[in-house]
Amino acid sequence: MDVGSLLLSAETHAARVEGILLADPALAALWRMETSLLEAAASVGLEGERISTQGMVLRLTSSTAMEEDARAAEMALKVLTVIRRPGDPFGEPVAALRRIEAAAAPIGQTRDEGDRLEDAELPLVVEAGRTWSHVPILAGWRAAASYAFRSRRSSPVAERLVFMAVEGAARHLQGLSPDRRVGRDELDERAGCLLIPAVAGWIVPPSVSLTRTGFRVWSPVTGLATFLEAATRSLSHDLGHLGTLRHELARLTAMTSSAHGRSRLGDLITYLKTQPVVSSAMVMDHLGVTRRTALSLIGELVDAGCLSNLTARSTSRFWALPSLAARMGHAGGAGAVRGGAPASREEPSERIKSIGALERMKGGRDEGQLDRIMADLDAAMSGVDDVVRRAGGRQRKEE
């Protein structure tokens, strides 16, 4: 399948997911909460860090983590903050991209200032995406490719965050996704929340897409076809998963109606719809109840199949909605172990091209080469036009 057809397929699947989310804000909040956790863990895992979603959530909910995972979990939490609040790349490109760079900086490492982009370059990165904002996936990809080229690929994590920020912002520009920006005071107020809600408009999580059914290399300069195939497959999974999430929300609502007397079960269920991972301490703090009451309420939901225990132990437990618990279990092996050689489904020729492009990039910033990269991406859009025209021609003949 040519790149234009792949892009059209990916955008069609993304539009279907977006339409479902726009029609059900509660479902959208839950899906983005789950997906942001998985994306943060997968993005760090793509950099060769040993990471598990469970370990990251444990760090998030109880400020503890296994010693070997502590550094990776800390990196993932920084990335998670930007995934959920990407900022305004089109309105405030310098502020948004500097925040992305800060979140993507490896723990304990100093970035080479020679690879730091000048403030004047950051709007150029965003404008590379704005040109194709009517095709959000391509807009995000172009911005990521521009950032990758200008930064000599010094931070793939930042490239993926740029993709998500611009892809989500492009969807808002098209008038479909609402403007999810919030004021600074509100952000500061939420900063202390253990699991801050997602204030974002993205639909395609790049790291989850690349690691969901195997391992594919992230390469915004040469790997568009590979990424589109992975994204389409991942979005297909999400279309089915949204049905599961809707069922879980309906089951929680049914449990609310069954609560009786002075039970706080309804309050806990309301809390779970925005915070799908909880510990007994979180329930105690949020509802103002005793530990015994918190465990009793959690137990009711576990018995009803509405919550799953994520830790196989009797202390420091935390629970999640079953769908998230299942996805976190599958995501545990997504990250590559440092020094390992994960199996890649990317074609050898494409990997060679990617490596060659990376070596050329490290040699210097050739604006002519950047123009050629963008021209290749524009050609992909022309391919979409061709596919649409062919489809329209077939339809007219049938009529």
Short mmCIF file of C-alpha atoms in Angstrom, two decimals:
data_model
loop_
_atom_site.label_atom_id
_atom_site.label_comp_id
_atom_site.label_asym_id
_atom_site.label_seq_id
_atom_site.Cartn_x
_atom_site.Cartn_y
_atom_site.Cartn_z
CA MET A 1 0.00 0.00 0.00
CA ASP A 2 1.38 3.44 -0.90
CA VAL A 3 2.02 6.12 1.71
CA GLY A 4 -0.98 8.20 0.63
CA SER A 5 -3.34 5.27 1.17
CA LEU A 6 -1.73 4.49 4.54
CA LEU A 7 -2.14 8.10 5.64
CA LEU A 8 -5.78 8.16 4.58
CA SER A 9 -6.44 4.92 6.47
CA ALA A 10 -4.75 6.23 9.64
CA GLU A 11 -6.64 9.53 9.51
CA THR A 12 -9.93 7.71 8.94
CA HIS A 13 -9.38 5.53 12.01
CA ALA A 14 -8.29 8.56 14.05
CA ALA A 15 -11.41 10.47 13.00
CA ARG A 16 -13.62 7.59 14.14
CA VAL A 17 -11.91 7.52 17.54
CA GLU A 18 -12.15 11.31 17.80
CA GLY A 19 -15.85 11.30 16.95
CA ILE A 20 -16.60 8.75 19.68
CA LEU A 21 -14.62 10.75 22.24
CA LEU A 22 -16.27 14.05 21.32
CA ALA A 23 -19.71 12.48 21.81
CA ASP A 24 -18.85 11.18 25.30
CA PRO A 25 -16.60 13.45 27.43
CA ALA A 26 -16.53 10.98 30.34
CA LEU A 27 -15.31 8.23 28.01
CA ALA A 28 -12.76 10.62 26.50
CA ALA A 29 -11.36 11.54 29.92
CA LEU A 30 -10.99 7.89 30.89
CA TRP A 31 -9.41 6.86 27.56
CA ARG A 32 -6.88 9.71 27.65
CA MET A 33 -6.03 8.96 31.27
CA GLU A 34 -5.26 5.34 30.40
CA THR A 35 -3.49 6.11 27.14
CA SER A 36 -1.29 8.82 28.65
CA LEU A 37 0.02 6.37 31.26
CA LEU A 38 0.81 3.78 28.61
CA GLU A 39 2.38 6.34 26.26
CA ALA A 40 4.71 7.73 28.94
CA ALA A 41 5.97 4.26 29.86
CA ALA A 42 6.34 3.20 26.22
CA SER A 43 8.18 6.39 25.23
CA VAL A 44 10.80 5.88 27.92
CA GLY A 45 10.96 2.19 27.05
CA LEU A 46 11.77 3.04 23.43
CA GLU A 47 14.92 4.74 24.72
CA GLY A 48 16.16 1.49 26.21
CA GLU A 49 15.13 2.18 29.82
CA ARG A 50 13.74 -0.67 31.88
CA ILE A 51 10.23 0.52 32.65
CA SER A 52 6.86 -0.93 33.51
CA THR A 53 3.56 0.92 33.60
CA GLN A 54 2.81 -0.69 36.95
CA GLY A 55 6.07 0.61 38.42
CA MET A 56 5.38 4.09 37.10
CA VAL A 57 1.88 4.13 38.57
CA LEU A 58 3.18 2.85 41.90
CA ARG A 59 5.63 5.75 41.89
CA LEU A 60 2.77 8.08 41.01
CA THR A 61 0.39 6.90 43.70
CA SER A 62 2.75 6.14 46.59
CA SER A 63 6.08 7.86 45.77
CA THR A 64 7.84 4.50 45.82
CA ALA A 65 9.34 2.34 43.10
CA MET A 66 11.68 -0.59 42.74
CA GLU A 67 15.27 0.59 42.87
CA GLU A 68 16.11 -0.47 39.33
CA ASP A 69 13.00 1.28 37.96
CA ALA A 70 13.22 4.52 39.96
CA ARG A 71 15.17 6.49 37.35
CA ALA A 72 13.05 5.32 34.44
CA ALA A 73 9.85 5.95 36.41
CA GLU A 74 10.98 9.50 37.17
CA MET A 75 11.65 10.09 33.47
CA ALA A 76 8.22 8.71 32.57
CA LEU A 77 6.49 10.98 35.07
CA LYS A 78 8.12 14.05 33.50
CA VAL A 79 6.95 12.93 30.07
CA LEU A 80 3.48 12.15 31.43
CA THR A 81 3.00 15.74 32.59
CA VAL A 82 3.51 17.08 29.05
CA ILE A 83 1.41 14.35 27.43
CA ARG A 84 -1.54 15.38 29.56
CA ARG A 85 -0.93 19.12 29.21
CA PRO A 86 0.86 19.72 25.89
CA GLY A 87 0.43 23.48 25.99
CA ASP A 88 -0.29 25.65 22.95
CA PRO A 89 2.34 24.97 20.26
CA PHE A 90 0.65 27.19 17.65
CA GLY A 91 -0.07 30.11 19.97
CA GLU A 92 3.05 29.92 22.17
CA PRO A 93 5.57 27.76 20.30
CA VAL A 94 8.67 28.73 22.28
CA ALA A 95 7.07 28.10 25.69
CA ALA A 96 5.47 24.83 24.56
CA LEU A 97 8.64 23.39 22.98
CA ARG A 98 10.93 24.48 25.82
CA ARG A 99 8.61 22.69 28.24
CA ILE A 100 8.76 19.61 26.05
CA GLU A 101 12.56 19.73 25.99
CA ALA A 102 12.72 20.04 29.77
CA ALA A 103 10.44 17.02 30.23
CA ALA A 104 12.40 14.94 27.70
CA ALA A 105 15.82 15.62 29.27
CA PRO A 106 17.27 12.37 30.72
CA ILE A 107 17.53 12.25 34.50
CA GLY A 108 21.03 13.04 35.67
CA GLN A 109 22.37 13.98 32.23
CA THR A 110 23.31 17.41 30.94
CA ARG A 111 22.23 18.16 27.40
CA ASP A 112 24.84 19.34 24.94
CA GLU A 113 24.11 23.04 24.46
CA GLY A 114 25.36 22.74 20.90
CA ASP A 115 22.23 20.76 20.07
CA ARG A 116 19.89 23.24 21.73
CA LEU A 117 17.68 25.02 19.21
CA GLU A 118 17.59 28.80 19.19
CA ASP A 119 14.32 30.45 20.18
CA ALA A 120 13.93 31.67 16.60
CA GLU A 121 13.96 28.08 15.28
CA LEU A 122 11.11 26.81 17.46
CA PRO A 123 8.30 28.63 15.60
CA LEU A 124 9.70 27.18 12.37
CA VAL A 125 9.25 23.69 13.80
CA VAL A 126 5.61 24.39 14.60
CA GLU A 127 4.92 26.12 11.29
CA ALA A 128 6.13 23.01 9.47
CA GLY A 129 3.12 21.28 10.99
CA ARG A 130 0.60 24.12 10.77
CA THR A 131 0.91 24.05 6.96
CA TRP A 132 -0.87 20.68 6.96
CA SER A 133 -3.10 21.16 10.01
CA HIS A 134 -6.07 19.85 7.98
CA VAL A 135 -4.34 16.45 8.15
CA PRO A 136 -3.44 16.27 11.87
CA ILE A 137 -1.25 13.14 11.73
CA LEU A 138 0.82 14.60 8.91
CA ALA A 139 0.97 17.95 10.72
CA GLY A 140 2.40 16.26 13.81
CA TRP A 141 4.79 14.18 11.73
CA ARG A 142 6.13 17.19 9.82
CA ALA A 143 6.72 19.09 13.07
CA ALA A 144 8.48 16.07 14.59
CA ALA A 145 10.62 15.67 11.46
CA SER A 146 11.56 19.35 11.52
CA TYR A 147 12.49 19.17 15.20
CA ALA A 148 14.45 15.94 14.66
CA PHE A 149 16.44 17.49 11.83
CA ARG A 150 17.15 20.79 13.55
CA SER A 151 18.16 19.14 16.84
CA ARG A 152 20.29 16.48 15.07
CA ARG A 153 18.03 13.84 16.64
CA SER A 154 19.38 14.59 20.09
CA SER A 155 16.06 13.73 21.80
CA PRO A 156 13.63 11.21 20.24
CA VAL A 157 11.44 11.59 23.36
CA ALA A 158 11.04 15.30 22.58
CA GLU A 159 10.26 14.46 18.95
CA ARG A 160 7.37 12.23 20.02
CA LEU A 161 6.04 14.88 22.39
CA VAL A 162 6.22 17.45 19.58
CA PHE A 163 4.21 15.07 17.42
CA MET A 164 1.49 14.68 20.06
CA ALA A 165 1.32 18.39 20.86
CA VAL A 166 1.01 19.46 17.21
CA GLU A 167 -1.33 16.63 16.21
CA GLY A 168 -3.71 17.58 19.03
CA ALA A 169 -3.44 21.30 18.29
CA ALA A 170 -4.16 20.65 14.61
CA ARG A 171 -7.38 18.85 15.52
CA HIS A 172 -8.50 21.90 17.49
CA LEU A 173 -7.71 24.17 14.53
CA GLN A 174 -10.10 22.09 12.42
CA GLY A 175 -12.88 23.02 14.83
CA LEU A 176 -13.60 19.49 16.03
CA SER A 177 -11.69 19.02 19.27
CA PRO A 178 -12.46 21.67 21.90
CA ASP A 179 -9.80 24.10 23.11
CA ARG A 180 -8.43 22.23 26.10
CA ARG A 181 -6.02 24.87 27.32
CA VAL A 182 -6.47 25.94 30.94
CA GLY A 183 -5.24 28.93 32.85
CA ARG A 184 -1.94 28.97 34.62
CA ASP A 185 -3.54 29.25 38.04
CA GLU A 186 -5.65 26.17 37.40
CA LEU A 187 -2.61 24.22 36.23
CA ASP A 188 -0.71 25.16 39.34
CA GLU A 189 -3.63 24.09 41.48
CA ARG A 190 -3.78 20.73 39.76
CA ALA A 191 -0.03 20.17 39.91
CA GLY A 192 -0.32 18.62 43.36
CA CYS A 193 -2.88 16.05 42.20
CA LEU A 194 -1.49 12.54 42.08
CA LEU A 195 -3.09 11.71 38.76
CA ILE A 196 -3.81 14.98 36.97
CA PRO A 197 -6.50 14.79 34.27
CA ALA A 198 -5.52 14.99 30.63
CA VAL A 199 -6.00 18.44 29.09
CA ALA A 200 -5.19 17.46 25.52
CA GLY A 201 -6.65 16.87 22.08
CA TRP A 202 -4.29 14.23 20.64
CA ILE A 203 -5.64 10.97 19.25
CA VAL A 204 -2.53 9.08 18.08
CA PRO A 205 -0.04 8.05 20.82
CA PRO A 206 3.18 7.37 18.86
CA SER A 207 5.05 5.18 21.35
CA VAL A 208 2.02 3.00 22.10
CA SER A 209 1.47 2.60 18.36
CA LEU A 210 5.06 1.51 17.74
CA THR A 211 5.20 -1.00 20.59
CA ARG A 212 1.68 -2.36 20.79
CA THR A 213 2.14 -5.46 18.64
CA GLY A 214 5.91 -5.69 18.48
CA PHE A 215 8.71 -3.18 18.22
CA ARG A 216 9.17 -0.62 15.48
CA VAL A 217 11.81 2.09 15.24
CA TRP A 218 10.73 5.71 15.67
CA SER A 219 12.15 7.66 12.74
CA PRO A 220 10.31 10.88 11.79
CA VAL A 221 12.67 11.48 8.87
CA THR A 222 12.35 8.16 7.00
CA GLY A 223 9.80 5.97 8.78
CA LEU A 224 6.42 7.47 7.84
CA ALA A 225 5.01 4.33 6.19
CA THR A 226 6.03 2.10 9.10
CA PHE A 227 4.50 4.53 11.59
CA LEU A 228 1.22 4.84 9.69
CA GLU A 229 0.82 1.07 9.55
CA ALA A 230 1.46 0.82 13.30
CA ALA A 231 -0.84 3.77 14.10
CA THR A 232 -3.71 2.34 12.06
CA ARG A 233 -3.41 -1.02 13.76
CA SER A 234 -3.26 0.61 17.19
CA LEU A 235 -6.28 2.83 16.46
CA SER A 236 -8.21 -0.26 15.38
CA HIS A 237 -7.50 -1.75 18.80
CA ASP A 238 -8.66 1.48 20.44
CA LEU A 239 -11.96 1.45 18.56
CA GLY A 240 -12.69 -1.90 20.14
CA HIS A 241 -11.29 -0.86 23.51
CA LEU A 242 -13.59 2.17 23.67
CA GLY A 243 -16.51 -0.23 23.73
CA THR A 244 -14.95 -1.96 26.73
CA LEU A 245 -14.45 1.36 28.50
CA ARG A 246 -18.05 2.38 27.81
CA HIS A 247 -19.21 -0.91 29.32
CA GLU A 248 -17.10 -0.29 32.43
CA LEU A 249 -18.52 3.21 32.84
CA ALA A 250 -22.06 1.80 32.50
CA ARG A 251 -21.29 -0.85 35.11
CA LEU A 252 -19.99 1.80 37.49
CA THR A 253 -23.14 3.85 36.95
CA ALA A 254 -25.25 0.80 37.75
CA MET A 255 -23.28 0.32 40.95
CA THR A 256 -24.02 3.94 41.89
CA SER A 257 -27.77 3.33 41.65
CA SER A 258 -27.42 0.29 43.90
CA ALA A 259 -25.73 2.25 46.70
CA HIS A 260 -27.98 2.61 49.71
CA GLY A 261 -28.34 4.77 52.79
CA ARG A 262 -25.27 6.80 53.73
CA SER A 263 -22.88 4.71 51.65
CA ARG A 264 -20.02 6.65 50.06
CA LEU A 265 -19.86 4.18 47.19
CA GLY A 266 -21.34 6.72 44.77
CA ASP A 267 -18.65 9.26 45.70
CA LEU A 268 -15.91 6.68 45.11
CA ILE A 269 -17.36 5.78 41.71
CA THR A 270 -17.44 9.46 40.70
CA TYR A 271 -13.79 9.69 41.72
CA LEU A 272 -12.87 6.58 39.71
CA LYS A 273 -14.28 8.09 36.52
CA THR A 274 -11.51 10.71 36.64
CA GLN A 275 -8.87 8.73 38.55
CA PRO A 276 -8.94 5.10 37.36
CA VAL A 277 -6.02 4.10 39.61
CA VAL A 278 -6.46 4.37 43.39
CA SER A 279 -4.97 3.24 46.66
CA SER A 280 -6.76 3.04 49.99
CA ALA A 281 -4.85 6.14 51.12
CA MET A 282 -6.10 8.09 48.08
CA VAL A 283 -9.68 7.05 48.81
CA MET A 284 -9.29 8.01 52.48
CA ASP A 285 -7.95 11.43 51.53
CA HIS A 286 -10.48 12.16 48.80
CA LEU A 287 -13.60 10.94 50.62
CA GLY A 288 -12.51 11.77 54.17
CA VAL A 289 -13.19 8.25 55.44
CA THR A 290 -11.30 5.78 57.62
CA ARG A 291 -8.99 3.16 56.19
CA ARG A 292 -11.48 0.45 57.09
CA THR A 293 -14.27 2.21 55.19
CA ALA A 294 -12.01 2.85 52.20
CA LEU A 295 -11.04 -0.81 51.97
CA SER A 296 -14.67 -1.85 52.37
CA LEU A 297 -15.77 0.39 49.49
CA ILE A 298 -12.92 -0.84 47.30
CA GLY A 299 -13.83 -4.43 48.21
CA GLU A 300 -17.41 -3.90 47.02
CA LEU A 301 -16.16 -2.80 43.62
CA VAL A 302 -13.62 -5.63 43.41
CA ASP A 303 -16.36 -8.20 44.19
CA ALA A 304 -18.53 -6.64 41.47
CA GLY A 305 -15.71 -6.87 38.93
CA CYS A 306 -15.35 -3.08 38.69
CA LEU A 307 -11.80 -2.90 40.10
CA SER A 308 -8.70 -5.10 39.82
CA ASN A 309 -5.79 -5.31 42.23
CA LEU A 310 -2.55 -4.41 40.44
CA THR A 311 -0.17 -5.70 43.10
CA ALA A 312 0.13 -9.32 44.17
CA ARG A 313 0.69 -8.45 47.81
CA SER A 314 -1.23 -7.51 50.94
CA THR A 315 0.41 -4.12 51.59
CA SER A 316 0.95 -0.98 49.48
CA ARG A 317 -1.82 -2.13 47.18
CA PHE A 318 -3.45 -0.11 44.46
CA TRP A 319 -6.36 -0.88 42.19
CA ALA A 320 -7.40 0.09 38.66
CA LEU A 321 -10.37 -0.31 36.39
CA PRO A 322 -10.11 -3.77 34.77
CA SER A 323 -9.46 -2.43 31.27
CA LEU A 324 -6.49 -0.37 32.42
CA ALA A 325 -5.20 -3.23 34.56
CA ALA A 326 -5.24 -5.52 31.52
CA ARG A 327 -3.52 -2.95 29.27
CA MET A 328 -0.86 -2.23 31.88
CA GLY A 329 -0.11 -5.93 32.12
CA HIS A 330 0.44 -6.18 28.36
CA ALA A 331 2.47 -2.95 28.31
CA GLY A 332 4.98 -4.20 30.85
CA GLY A 333 7.20 -5.71 28.18
CA ALA A 334 6.92 -2.89 25.70
CA GLY A 335 10.07 -1.13 26.73
CA ALA A 336 13.39 -2.33 25.45
CA VAL A 337 16.00 -3.27 28.01
CA ARG A 338 19.13 -1.16 27.81
CA GLY A 339 21.73 -2.98 25.81
CA GLY A 340 19.20 -5.45 24.43
CA ALA A 341 18.28 -5.98 20.82
CA PRO A 342 14.49 -6.02 20.50
CA ALA A 343 13.05 -7.60 17.42
CA SER A 344 12.09 -4.98 14.87
CA ARG A 345 9.51 -5.29 12.14
CA GLU A 346 11.02 -2.42 10.24
CA GLU A 347 12.47 -3.44 6.91
CA PRO A 348 16.30 -3.66 6.88
CA SER A 349 16.52 -1.16 4.02
CA GLU A 350 14.45 1.32 6.00
CA ARG A 351 16.65 0.89 9.07
CA ILE A 352 19.73 1.52 6.92
CA LYS A 353 18.16 4.67 5.49
CA SER A 354 17.29 5.84 8.98
CA ILE A 355 20.83 5.31 10.24
CA GLY A 356 22.28 7.03 7.19
CA ALA A 357 19.98 10.01 7.63
CA LEU A 358 20.94 10.25 11.28
CA GLU A 359 24.65 10.28 10.47
CA ARG A 360 24.17 13.00 7.88
CA MET A 361 22.14 15.04 10.32
CA LYS A 362 24.83 14.89 12.96
CA GLY A 363 27.24 16.39 10.48
CA GLY A 364 25.36 19.67 10.26
CA ARG A 365 22.06 21.35 9.52
CA ASP A 366 21.50 21.51 5.79
CA GLU A 367 18.35 23.56 5.18
CA GLY A 368 18.20 22.17 1.66
CA GLN A 369 18.01 18.66 3.05
CA LEU A 370 15.21 19.76 5.40
CA ASP A 371 13.31 21.14 2.40
CA ARG A 372 13.68 17.78 0.65
CA ILE A 373 12.35 15.95 3.72
CA MET A 374 9.31 18.22 3.84
CA ALA A 375 8.77 17.79 0.10
CA ASP A 376 8.64 14.01 0.61
CA LEU A 377 5.96 14.47 3.29
CA ASP A 378 4.02 16.80 1.01
CA ALA A 379 4.14 14.07 -1.64
CA ALA A 380 2.40 11.79 0.86
CA MET A 381 -0.45 14.28 1.03
CA SER A 382 -0.66 14.29 -2.76
CA GLY A 383 -1.00 10.53 -2.54
CA VAL A 384 -4.04 11.01 -0.30
CA ASP A 385 -5.59 13.31 -2.91
CA ASP A 386 -5.03 10.63 -5.55
CA VAL A 387 -6.71 7.98 -3.39
CA VAL A 388 -9.71 10.22 -2.74
CA ARG A 389 -10.06 11.00 -6.46
CA ARG A 390 -9.90 7.30 -7.35
CA ALA A 391 -12.53 6.51 -4.71
CA GLY A 392 -14.73 9.31 -6.02
CA GLY A 393 -14.37 8.07 -9.58
CA ARG A 394 -15.42 4.56 -8.60
CA GLN A 395 -18.43 5.93 -6.73
CA ARG A 396 -19.58 7.98 -9.75
CA LYS A 397 -19.29 4.93 -12.00
CA GLU A 398 -21.40 2.87 -9.60
CA GLU A 399 -24.04 5.60 -9.57
#
